[in-house]
Amino acid sequence: MSMPYASPTMDKIFGLAPESVIEDAAPAFSLIHPDDIDLVRETIATSARTMNPWQKEFRVRHPHKGEIWIEGHSMPQEEPDGSIFWHGFMHDVTERKRYELELKHQAGHDTLTGLAIAT
């Protein structure tokens, strides 16, 4: 897999220069969180097989920012030679994920508190 048209956003998402993934996307994939990489690969393979749009949220171990959450969207397009060209984008959704996790934590805490009071 390669990313011949990676934008400067590659630095924000993966901490990599766009030219570092032109011929081989392995540097970017190596930064995907170990607990998420298999699912990312599986969903990409499913999208390639079905030619349906790909969408996934996953964590990246950014070399400067630490762990961040990324949301990716991409549309596969089969090329005449049988390869697949992907048109898409990725963006950092870390703040939204932190907010969601905080809300879940608060909801769980409130539920436990309510149960403790009720008993």
Short mmCIF file of C-alpha atoms in Angstrom, two decimals:
data_model
loop_
_atom_site.label_atom_id
_atom_site.label_comp_id
_atom_site.label_asym_id
_atom_site.label_seq_id
_atom_site.Cartn_x
_atom_site.Cartn_y
_atom_site.Cartn_z
CA MET A 1 0.00 0.00 0.00
CA SER A 2 1.22 3.49 -0.80
CA MET A 3 -0.05 7.06 -0.51
CA PRO A 4 1.15 8.85 -3.64
CA TYR A 5 -0.97 11.93 -2.97
CA ALA A 6 -0.57 12.43 0.79
CA SER A 7 -1.17 16.00 1.90
CA PRO A 8 0.74 18.06 4.49
CA THR A 9 -1.90 16.85 6.98
CA MET A 10 0.16 13.65 7.18
CA ASP A 11 2.35 15.50 9.68
CA LYS A 12 -0.63 16.43 11.88
CA ILE A 13 -2.11 12.93 11.78
CA PHE A 14 0.97 10.71 11.89
CA GLY A 15 3.91 13.05 12.51
CA LEU A 16 5.32 12.07 9.11
CA ALA A 17 6.34 14.04 6.05
CA PRO A 18 3.98 13.33 3.15
CA GLU A 19 6.86 12.14 0.98
CA SER A 20 7.68 9.40 3.52
CA VAL A 21 4.55 7.42 2.50
CA ILE A 22 4.52 8.03 -1.27
CA GLU A 23 5.92 4.61 -2.16
CA ASP A 24 5.12 2.67 1.03
CA ALA A 25 2.49 3.47 3.67
CA ALA A 26 4.16 1.20 6.25
CA PRO A 27 5.53 4.14 8.30
CA ALA A 28 1.97 5.43 8.85
CA PHE A 29 0.52 1.99 9.59
CA SER A 30 3.30 1.34 12.11
CA LEU A 31 1.99 4.26 14.20
CA ILE A 32 -1.57 2.92 14.48
CA HIS A 33 -2.22 1.69 18.02
CA PRO A 34 -1.51 -2.06 18.33
CA ASP A 35 -5.03 -2.67 19.67
CA ASP A 36 -6.55 -0.99 16.59
CA ILE A 37 -4.33 -2.04 13.68
CA ASP A 38 -6.02 -5.39 12.96
CA LEU A 39 -9.48 -3.81 12.81
CA VAL A 40 -8.20 -0.98 10.59
CA ARG A 41 -6.66 -3.51 8.20
CA GLU A 42 -9.79 -5.72 8.24
CA THR A 43 -12.12 -2.82 7.50
CA ILE A 44 -9.90 -1.60 4.66
CA ALA A 45 -9.86 -5.12 3.19
CA THR A 46 -13.65 -5.34 3.46
CA SER A 47 -14.03 -1.98 1.76
CA ALA A 48 -11.68 -3.08 -1.03
CA ARG A 49 -13.58 -6.35 -1.49
CA THR A 50 -17.06 -4.75 -1.47
CA MET A 51 -16.06 -1.40 -3.00
CA ASN A 52 -18.11 0.28 -0.25
CA PRO A 53 -16.88 3.46 1.47
CA TRP A 54 -14.47 3.00 4.37
CA GLN A 55 -14.94 4.82 7.67
CA LYS A 56 -13.15 4.11 10.94
CA GLU A 57 -12.04 5.75 14.17
CA PHE A 58 -8.74 4.53 15.55
CA ARG A 59 -5.83 5.59 17.72
CA VAL A 60 -2.43 6.69 16.48
CA ARG A 61 0.75 6.85 18.55
CA HIS A 62 1.87 10.25 17.27
CA PRO A 63 5.62 10.76 17.83
CA HIS A 64 5.13 14.28 19.25
CA LYS A 65 1.54 14.45 20.52
CA GLY A 66 1.27 11.01 22.11
CA GLU A 67 -1.89 8.98 21.62
CA ILE A 68 -4.50 10.69 19.44
CA TRP A 69 -7.79 9.57 17.88
CA ILE A 70 -8.25 9.74 14.12
CA GLU A 71 -11.37 9.43 12.03
CA GLY A 72 -10.83 8.31 8.45
CA HIS A 73 -13.19 8.32 5.49
CA SER A 74 -12.30 6.99 2.08
CA MET A 75 -13.95 5.84 -1.14
CA PRO A 76 -12.36 3.01 -3.12
CA GLN A 77 -12.11 3.26 -6.88
CA GLU A 78 -10.97 0.32 -8.98
CA GLU A 79 -8.33 1.23 -11.52
CA PRO A 80 -8.02 -0.37 -15.00
CA ASP A 81 -5.04 -2.45 -13.82
CA GLY A 82 -7.13 -3.93 -10.95
CA SER A 83 -5.50 -1.87 -8.22
CA ILE A 84 -7.60 0.28 -5.92
CA PHE A 85 -7.20 4.01 -5.62
CA TRP A 86 -8.64 5.57 -2.46
CA HIS A 87 -10.02 9.11 -2.27
CA GLY A 88 -10.46 10.28 1.29
CA PHE A 89 -9.38 12.19 4.31
CA MET A 90 -8.44 11.73 7.94
CA HIS A 91 -8.80 14.18 10.77
CA ASP A 92 -7.95 14.35 14.45
CA VAL A 93 -10.98 13.71 16.66
CA THR A 94 -9.07 13.44 19.95
CA GLU A 95 -10.97 16.22 21.71
CA ARG A 96 -14.33 14.75 20.73
CA LYS A 97 -13.27 11.26 21.92
CA ARG A 98 -12.04 12.67 25.24
CA TYR A 99 -15.36 14.43 25.70
CA GLU A 100 -17.29 11.23 24.84
CA LEU A 101 -15.20 9.19 27.28
CA GLU A 102 -15.69 11.79 30.01
CA LEU A 103 -19.46 11.71 29.47
CA LYS A 104 -19.46 7.90 29.68
CA HIS A 105 -17.39 8.07 32.84
CA GLN A 106 -19.75 10.61 34.39
CA ALA A 107 -22.81 8.58 33.37
CA GLY A 108 -21.30 5.45 34.91
CA HIS A 109 -20.36 7.32 38.08
CA ASP A 110 -23.86 8.80 38.40
CA THR A 111 -25.40 5.36 37.88
CA LEU A 112 -23.20 3.80 40.54
CA THR A 113 -23.93 6.66 42.93
CA GLY A 114 -27.66 6.27 42.27
CA LEU A 115 -27.45 2.55 42.96
CA ALA A 116 -25.55 3.14 46.17
CA ILE A 117 -28.18 5.61 47.35
CA ALA A 118 -31.06 3.34 46.40
CA THR A 119 -29.74 0.37 48.41
#
